[in-house]
Amino acid sequence: MRTRSKFWALCALLTAVLVGCGSNTTGSSAASTVPSVAPATTAPVTGTVTVFAAASLTESFTEIGKQFEAAHPGTTVKFNFGASSTLATQITQAAPADVFASASPTNMATVVDAGSAANPTTFAKNTMEIVTPPNNPAHIASVADLAKPGVKVALCQAQVPCGAVAAKVLSNAGVSVTPKTYGPDVKAVLTTVELGEVDAGMVYVTDAQAAAAKVKGIPIPANQNASTAYPIAALTKASNPTAAAAFVAFVLSSSGQAVLAKAGFSPGS
């Protein structure tokens, strides 16, 4: 009897040990299958996304907006096109917007420094071109011709990206010009030339291309020309952050880049 009692006592002890070991193993295995971070979920892209964009992006972004809406049914893209400096001021003064696409890193920096955006990405570059009315009444053939007596010239205002880039072109060419008029943005300069109010203007190559037969384009030699970079960012106070991030991604995608290339923009990188 004593031997049998010892046997059952030993069995009970071994069972307790095995159960305890089994419990620890099960707990360890369960912990290893639980991810430390919950898997990301892809939020649906819906609603309105408001994009503040440089005036020179009017044609290309309008097309990109249509493609974005087609790719994301239920979305609507609203644009506010204008001078990047003006748009930057509006954003820092709490104008409702989801995305900012600037024609200058300087204006984007204003928005970033104000805490209204972060981590902008350069998505395109642009250079300048002289435009005249189709019949080129002043016989403009070069940057130097803009300084000839009696030639009426339109340039963008100095604080606007197209004005700053035009100033670099004039400096590179060693030319001093007193414009007849300053436009608030590049489209205003282009319109002044189209209406024949001036003999020539300096705009982006993309705007000259978009105007087609309404103006005559005069290429600027590479050693005189200047360029600007276009950064884009979703805004930190975007009312539709999901759509904002999706729109930025679409601009950077092959589809968005194809639209920009067709419009005459150079790659951002």
mmCIF file of C-alpha atoms in Angstrom:
data_model
loop_
_atom_site.group_PDB
_atom_site.id
_atom_site.type_symbol
_atom_site.label_atom_id
_atom_site.label_comp_id
_atom_site.label_asym_id
_atom_site.label_seq_id
_atom_site.Cartn_x
_atom_site.Cartn_y
_atom_site.Cartn_z
ATOM 1 C CA MET A 1 0.000 0.000 0.000
ATOM 2 C CA ARG A 2 2.826 2.345 0.917
ATOM 3 C CA THR A 3 4.488 1.664 -2.447
ATOM 4 C CA ARG A 4 1.230 2.302 -4.308
ATOM 5 C CA SER A 5 0.687 5.558 -2.392
ATOM 6 C CA LYS A 6 4.154 6.745 -3.315
ATOM 7 C CA PHE A 7 3.460 5.867 -6.958
ATOM 8 C CA TRP A 8 0.226 7.922 -7.103
ATOM 9 C CA ALA A 9 1.872 10.813 -5.274
ATOM 10 C CA LEU A 10 4.671 10.815 -7.831
ATOM 11 C CA CYS A 11 2.138 10.721 -10.690
ATOM 12 C CA ALA A 12 0.274 13.686 -9.207
ATOM 13 C CA LEU A 13 3.517 15.641 -8.906
ATOM 14 C CA LEU A 14 4.525 14.918 -12.521
ATOM 15 C CA THR A 15 1.059 15.872 -13.764
ATOM 16 C CA ALA A 16 1.226 19.215 -11.973
ATOM 17 C CA VAL A 17 4.648 19.932 -13.454
ATOM 18 C CA LEU A 18 3.520 18.999 -16.984
ATOM 19 C CA VAL A 19 0.371 21.120 -16.724
ATOM 20 C CA GLY A 20 2.425 24.041 -15.499
ATOM 21 C CA CYS A 21 4.867 23.654 -18.395
ATOM 22 C CA GLY A 22 2.017 23.310 -20.859
ATOM 23 C CA SER A 23 0.459 26.551 -19.585
ATOM 24 C CA ASN A 24 3.701 28.493 -20.014
ATOM 25 C CA THR A 25 4.242 27.159 -23.518
ATOM 26 C CA THR A 26 0.725 28.049 -24.575
ATOM 27 C CA GLY A 27 1.078 31.579 -23.193
ATOM 28 C CA SER A 28 4.380 32.123 -25.006
ATOM 29 C CA SER A 29 2.977 30.855 -28.293
ATOM 30 C CA ALA A 30 -0.099 33.114 -28.059
ATOM 31 C CA ALA A 31 2.043 36.207 -27.372
ATOM 32 C CA SER A 32 4.194 35.555 -30.434
ATOM 33 C CA THR A 33 1.155 35.556 -32.729
ATOM 34 C CA VAL A 34 -0.112 38.960 -31.574
ATOM 35 C CA PRO A 35 1.438 41.741 -33.660
ATOM 36 C CA SER A 36 3.085 44.523 -31.688
ATOM 37 C CA VAL A 37 1.436 47.096 -34.006
ATOM 38 C CA ALA A 38 -2.086 46.778 -35.347
ATOM 39 C CA PRO A 39 -2.133 46.298 -39.130
ATOM 40 C CA ALA A 40 -2.713 49.498 -41.095
ATOM 41 C CA THR A 41 -6.104 49.973 -42.642
ATOM 42 C CA THR A 42 -6.668 51.772 -45.908
ATOM 43 C CA ALA A 43 -9.266 54.472 -45.369
ATOM 44 C CA PRO A 44 -11.591 55.091 -48.321
ATOM 45 C CA VAL A 45 -10.862 58.206 -50.352
ATOM 46 C CA THR A 46 -14.084 60.211 -50.563
ATOM 47 C CA GLY A 47 -15.375 63.734 -50.276
ATOM 48 C CA THR A 48 -13.916 67.035 -51.426
ATOM 49 C CA VAL A 49 -10.204 67.818 -51.520
ATOM 50 C CA THR A 50 -9.307 71.501 -51.851
ATOM 51 C CA VAL A 51 -6.030 72.177 -53.647
ATOM 52 C CA PHE A 52 -4.245 75.527 -53.615
ATOM 53 C CA ALA A 53 -1.945 75.500 -56.660
ATOM 54 C CA ALA A 54 0.312 77.871 -58.569
ATOM 55 C CA ALA A 55 -1.341 79.535 -61.571
ATOM 56 C CA SER A 56 1.130 77.860 -63.932
ATOM 57 C CA LEU A 57 -0.357 74.493 -62.922
ATOM 58 C CA THR A 58 -3.864 75.408 -64.103
ATOM 59 C CA GLU A 59 -4.043 73.209 -67.195
ATOM 60 C CA SER A 60 -2.053 70.246 -65.904
ATOM 61 C CA PHE A 61 -3.684 70.090 -62.469
ATOM 62 C CA THR A 62 -7.161 70.464 -63.963
ATOM 63 C CA GLU A 63 -6.438 67.313 -65.975
ATOM 64 C CA ILE A 64 -4.891 65.566 -62.979
ATOM 65 C CA GLY A 65 -7.981 66.476 -60.956
ATOM 66 C CA LYS A 66 -10.241 64.807 -63.511
ATOM 67 C CA GLN A 67 -8.116 61.664 -63.482
ATOM 68 C CA PHE A 68 -8.048 61.627 -59.674
ATOM 69 C CA GLU A 69 -11.847 61.842 -59.486
ATOM 70 C CA ALA A 70 -12.131 59.002 -62.010
ATOM 71 C CA ALA A 71 -9.711 56.882 -59.968
ATOM 72 C CA HIS A 72 -11.582 57.642 -56.724
ATOM 73 C CA PRO A 73 -15.350 57.709 -57.371
ATOM 74 C CA GLY A 74 -17.110 59.888 -54.841
ATOM 75 C CA THR A 75 -14.353 62.491 -54.674
ATOM 76 C CA THR A 76 -14.392 66.081 -55.886
ATOM 77 C CA VAL A 77 -11.291 68.201 -56.431
ATOM 78 C CA LYS A 78 -11.685 71.949 -55.917
ATOM 79 C CA PHE A 79 -8.854 74.202 -57.080
ATOM 80 C CA ASN A 80 -7.728 77.655 -56.064
ATOM 81 C CA PHE A 81 -5.136 78.762 -58.631
ATOM 82 C CA GLY A 82 -3.053 81.889 -58.092
ATOM 83 C CA ALA A 83 0.353 83.327 -57.302
ATOM 84 C CA SER A 84 2.223 81.005 -54.943
ATOM 85 C CA SER A 85 3.104 83.915 -52.653
ATOM 86 C CA THR A 86 -0.575 84.867 -52.334
ATOM 87 C CA LEU A 87 -1.658 81.277 -51.758
ATOM 88 C CA ALA A 88 1.004 80.819 -49.067
ATOM 89 C CA THR A 89 -0.282 83.892 -47.247
ATOM 90 C CA GLN A 90 -3.864 82.641 -47.454
ATOM 91 C CA ILE A 91 -2.872 79.254 -46.040
ATOM 92 C CA THR A 92 -0.934 80.724 -43.121
ATOM 93 C CA GLN A 93 -3.962 82.885 -42.384
ATOM 94 C CA ALA A 94 -6.074 79.729 -42.015
ATOM 95 C CA ALA A 95 -7.776 79.635 -45.409
ATOM 96 C CA PRO A 96 -9.465 76.203 -45.738
ATOM 97 C CA ALA A 97 -7.257 73.996 -47.913
ATOM 98 C CA ASP A 98 -6.039 70.413 -48.001
ATOM 99 C CA VAL A 99 -3.056 70.548 -50.383
ATOM 100 C CA PHE A 100 -0.548 73.215 -51.441
ATOM 101 C CA ALA A 101 1.386 72.988 -54.718
ATOM 102 C CA SER A 102 3.814 75.869 -55.032
ATOM 103 C CA ALA A 103 5.873 77.177 -57.955
ATOM 104 C CA SER A 104 8.674 77.999 -55.553
ATOM 105 C CA PRO A 105 10.372 76.308 -52.580
ATOM 106 C CA THR A 106 10.500 79.744 -50.914
ATOM 107 C CA ASN A 107 6.724 80.036 -50.715
ATOM 108 C CA MET A 108 6.404 76.447 -49.552
ATOM 109 C CA ALA A 109 8.960 77.187 -46.827
ATOM 110 C CA THR A 110 6.705 79.991 -45.600
ATOM 111 C CA VAL A 111 3.885 77.500 -45.137
ATOM 112 C CA VAL A 112 6.129 74.862 -43.528
ATOM 113 C CA ASP A 113 7.705 77.371 -41.142
ATOM 114 C CA ALA A 114 4.216 78.414 -40.044
ATOM 115 C CA GLY A 115 3.452 74.796 -39.159
ATOM 116 C CA SER A 116 0.818 74.514 -41.882
ATOM 117 C CA ALA A 117 2.627 71.768 -43.848
ATOM 118 C CA ALA A 118 5.471 69.297 -43.455
ATOM 119 C CA ASN A 119 7.734 67.181 -45.646
ATOM 120 C CA PRO A 120 7.020 68.760 -49.052
ATOM 121 C CA THR A 121 8.117 66.835 -52.154
ATOM 122 C CA THR A 122 9.377 68.392 -55.391
ATOM 123 C CA PHE A 123 7.228 67.039 -58.212
ATOM 124 C CA ALA A 124 8.235 69.179 -61.223
ATOM 125 C CA LYS A 125 10.491 71.928 -62.559
ATOM 126 C CA ASN A 126 9.878 74.731 -65.037
ATOM 127 C CA THR A 127 11.929 77.191 -67.085
ATOM 128 C CA MET A 128 11.181 80.502 -68.787
ATOM 129 C CA GLU A 129 10.302 81.558 -72.322
ATOM 130 C CA ILE A 130 9.652 84.881 -74.030
ATOM 131 C CA VAL A 131 6.216 85.249 -75.623
ATOM 132 C CA THR A 132 4.991 87.856 -78.079
ATOM 133 C CA PRO A 133 1.745 88.407 -79.973
ATOM 134 C CA PRO A 134 1.569 86.001 -82.935
ATOM 135 C CA ASN A 135 2.825 88.607 -85.424
ATOM 136 C CA ASN A 136 5.685 89.690 -83.107
ATOM 137 C CA PRO A 137 5.329 93.429 -83.923
ATOM 138 C CA ALA A 138 8.522 94.442 -82.103
ATOM 139 C CA HIS A 139 10.566 91.714 -83.815
ATOM 140 C CA ILE A 140 11.743 90.196 -80.532
ATOM 141 C CA ALA A 141 14.328 87.461 -81.020
ATOM 142 C CA SER A 142 16.287 87.412 -77.770
ATOM 143 C CA VAL A 143 16.337 88.516 -74.147
ATOM 144 C CA ALA A 144 18.454 91.496 -75.139
ATOM 145 C CA ASP A 145 15.678 92.738 -77.420
ATOM 146 C CA LEU A 146 13.449 93.272 -74.390
ATOM 147 C CA ALA A 147 15.659 96.224 -73.421
ATOM 148 C CA LYS A 148 15.355 98.031 -76.759
ATOM 149 C CA PRO A 149 13.828 101.539 -76.609
ATOM 150 C CA GLY A 150 10.086 101.560 -77.093
ATOM 151 C CA VAL A 151 9.608 97.835 -76.460
ATOM 152 C CA LYS A 152 6.707 97.260 -74.063
ATOM 153 C CA VAL A 153 7.327 94.321 -71.730
ATOM 154 C CA ALA A 154 5.201 92.534 -69.131
ATOM 155 C CA LEU A 155 6.755 90.633 -66.229
ATOM 156 C CA CYS A 156 5.395 89.027 -63.080
ATOM 157 C CA GLN A 157 5.628 90.974 -59.844
ATOM 158 C CA ALA A 158 8.941 90.502 -58.041
ATOM 159 C CA GLN A 159 7.476 88.556 -55.089
ATOM 160 C CA VAL A 160 5.806 86.038 -57.413
ATOM 161 C CA PRO A 161 7.891 82.991 -58.444
ATOM 162 C CA CYS A 162 7.673 83.790 -62.167
ATOM 163 C CA GLY A 163 8.903 87.314 -61.393
ATOM 164 C CA ALA A 164 11.854 86.030 -59.384
ATOM 165 C CA VAL A 165 12.826 83.547 -62.097
ATOM 166 C CA ALA A 166 12.477 86.202 -64.825
ATOM 167 C CA ALA A 167 14.815 88.455 -62.824
ATOM 168 C CA LYS A 168 17.394 85.654 -62.818
ATOM 169 C CA VAL A 169 17.084 85.331 -66.591
ATOM 170 C CA LEU A 170 17.634 89.062 -67.092
ATOM 171 C CA SER A 171 20.602 88.954 -64.730
ATOM 172 C CA ASN A 172 22.103 85.960 -66.542
ATOM 173 C CA ALA A 173 21.729 87.802 -69.846
ATOM 174 C CA GLY A 174 23.113 91.042 -68.444
ATOM 175 C CA VAL A 175 19.958 92.894 -69.451
ATOM 176 C CA SER A 176 18.043 95.601 -67.584
ATOM 177 C CA VAL A 177 14.368 95.993 -68.391
ATOM 178 C CA THR A 178 11.747 98.447 -67.156
ATOM 179 C CA PRO A 179 8.412 96.679 -67.688
ATOM 180 C CA LYS A 180 5.323 98.521 -68.805
ATOM 181 C CA THR A 181 3.287 96.342 -66.467
ATOM 182 C CA TYR A 182 3.718 93.767 -63.709
ATOM 183 C CA GLY A 183 1.304 90.842 -63.544
ATOM 184 C CA PRO A 184 0.089 89.355 -60.238
ATOM 185 C CA ASP A 185 0.768 85.884 -61.654
ATOM 186 C CA VAL A 186 2.029 84.234 -64.828
ATOM 187 C CA LYS A 187 -1.435 83.901 -66.380
ATOM 188 C CA ALA A 188 -1.945 87.653 -66.067
ATOM 189 C CA VAL A 189 1.294 88.281 -67.965
ATOM 190 C CA LEU A 190 0.273 85.796 -70.638
ATOM 191 C CA THR A 191 -3.139 87.433 -71.057
ATOM 192 C CA THR A 192 -1.532 90.857 -71.458
ATOM 193 C CA VAL A 193 0.553 89.483 -74.330
ATOM 194 C CA GLU A 194 -2.403 87.661 -75.905
ATOM 195 C CA LEU A 195 -4.413 90.895 -75.920
ATOM 196 C CA GLY A 196 -1.569 92.741 -77.636
ATOM 197 C CA GLU A 197 -1.218 95.222 -74.772
ATOM 198 C CA VAL A 198 2.555 94.670 -74.728
ATOM 199 C CA ASP A 199 5.190 93.603 -77.242
ATOM 200 C CA ALA A 200 6.534 90.765 -75.134
ATOM 201 C CA GLY A 201 6.344 89.009 -71.807
ATOM 202 C CA MET A 202 8.315 86.379 -69.951
ATOM 203 C CA VAL A 203 6.378 83.304 -68.808
ATOM 204 C CA TYR A 204 7.023 79.642 -68.105
ATOM 205 C CA VAL A 205 7.540 77.348 -71.074
ATOM 206 C CA THR A 206 4.446 75.428 -69.961
ATOM 207 C CA ASP A 207 2.282 78.554 -70.193
ATOM 208 C CA ALA A 208 3.650 79.371 -73.634
ATOM 209 C CA GLN A 209 2.823 75.812 -74.719
ATOM 210 C CA ALA A 210 -0.689 76.012 -73.255
ATOM 211 C CA ALA A 211 -1.377 79.292 -75.082
ATOM 212 C CA ALA A 212 -0.567 77.603 -78.408
ATOM 213 C CA ALA A 213 -1.316 79.864 -81.405
ATOM 214 C CA LYS A 214 -2.411 82.781 -79.213
ATOM 215 C CA VAL A 215 1.242 83.773 -78.765
ATOM 216 C CA LYS A 216 4.617 83.234 -80.380
ATOM 217 C CA GLY A 217 7.238 81.603 -78.203
ATOM 218 C CA ILE A 218 10.870 82.754 -78.264
ATOM 219 C CA PRO A 219 13.172 80.158 -76.626
ATOM 220 C CA ILE A 220 15.769 81.402 -74.149
ATOM 221 C CA PRO A 221 19.294 79.880 -74.425
ATOM 222 C CA ALA A 222 20.179 77.500 -71.606
ATOM 223 C CA ASN A 223 23.101 79.655 -70.455
ATOM 224 C CA GLN A 224 20.675 82.554 -69.864
ATOM 225 C CA ASN A 225 17.603 80.669 -68.715
ATOM 226 C CA ALA A 226 16.610 79.902 -65.109
ATOM 227 C CA SER A 227 14.315 77.369 -63.503
ATOM 228 C CA THR A 228 12.110 76.902 -60.484
ATOM 229 C CA ALA A 229 11.145 73.787 -58.544
ATOM 230 C CA TYR A 230 7.558 72.889 -57.631
ATOM 231 C CA PRO A 231 7.004 71.340 -54.170
ATOM 232 C CA ILE A 232 3.722 69.816 -53.006
ATOM 233 C CA ALA A 233 2.462 68.884 -49.538
ATOM 234 C CA ALA A 234 -0.692 67.899 -47.715
ATOM 235 C CA LEU A 235 -1.572 70.565 -45.157
ATOM 236 C CA THR A 236 -1.467 69.792 -41.453
ATOM 237 C CA LYS A 237 -4.952 71.214 -40.859
ATOM 238 C CA ALA A 238 -6.540 69.577 -43.899
ATOM 239 C CA SER A 239 -10.234 68.922 -43.395
ATOM 240 C CA ASN A 240 -9.909 65.796 -45.555
ATOM 241 C CA PRO A 241 -6.423 64.420 -44.757
ATOM 242 C CA THR A 242 -7.055 61.058 -46.427
ATOM 243 C CA ALA A 243 -7.977 62.632 -49.748
ATOM 244 C CA ALA A 244 -5.156 65.168 -49.378
ATOM 245 C CA ALA A 245 -2.553 62.421 -49.018
ATOM 246 C CA ALA A 246 -4.105 60.513 -51.922
ATOM 247 C CA PHE A 247 -4.006 63.579 -54.190
ATOM 248 C CA VAL A 248 -0.343 64.225 -53.409
ATOM 249 C CA ALA A 249 0.418 60.572 -54.136
ATOM 250 C CA PHE A 250 -1.453 60.816 -57.448
ATOM 251 C CA VAL A 251 0.575 63.852 -58.541
ATOM 252 C CA LEU A 252 3.768 61.924 -57.764
ATOM 253 C CA SER A 253 2.518 58.773 -59.525
ATOM 254 C CA SER A 254 3.342 57.818 -63.108
ATOM 255 C CA SER A 255 -0.125 59.019 -64.182
ATOM 256 C CA GLY A 256 0.341 62.454 -62.658
ATOM 257 C CA GLN A 257 3.890 62.767 -63.934
ATOM 258 C CA ALA A 258 2.757 61.870 -67.466
ATOM 259 C CA VAL A 259 0.278 64.777 -67.431
ATOM 260 C CA LEU A 260 2.962 67.168 -66.219
ATOM 261 C CA ALA A 261 5.477 65.976 -68.825
ATOM 262 C CA LYS A 262 2.919 66.442 -71.615
ATOM 263 C CA ALA A 263 2.369 70.017 -70.391
ATOM 264 C CA GLY A 264 6.085 70.748 -70.705
ATOM 265 C CA PHE A 265 7.254 70.380 -67.109
ATOM 266 C CA SER A 266 10.603 68.742 -66.331
ATOM 267 C CA PRO A 267 10.824 65.937 -63.739
ATOM 268 C CA GLY A 268 11.142 67.072 -60.160
ATOM 269 C CA SER A 269 14.162 64.947 -59.337
#
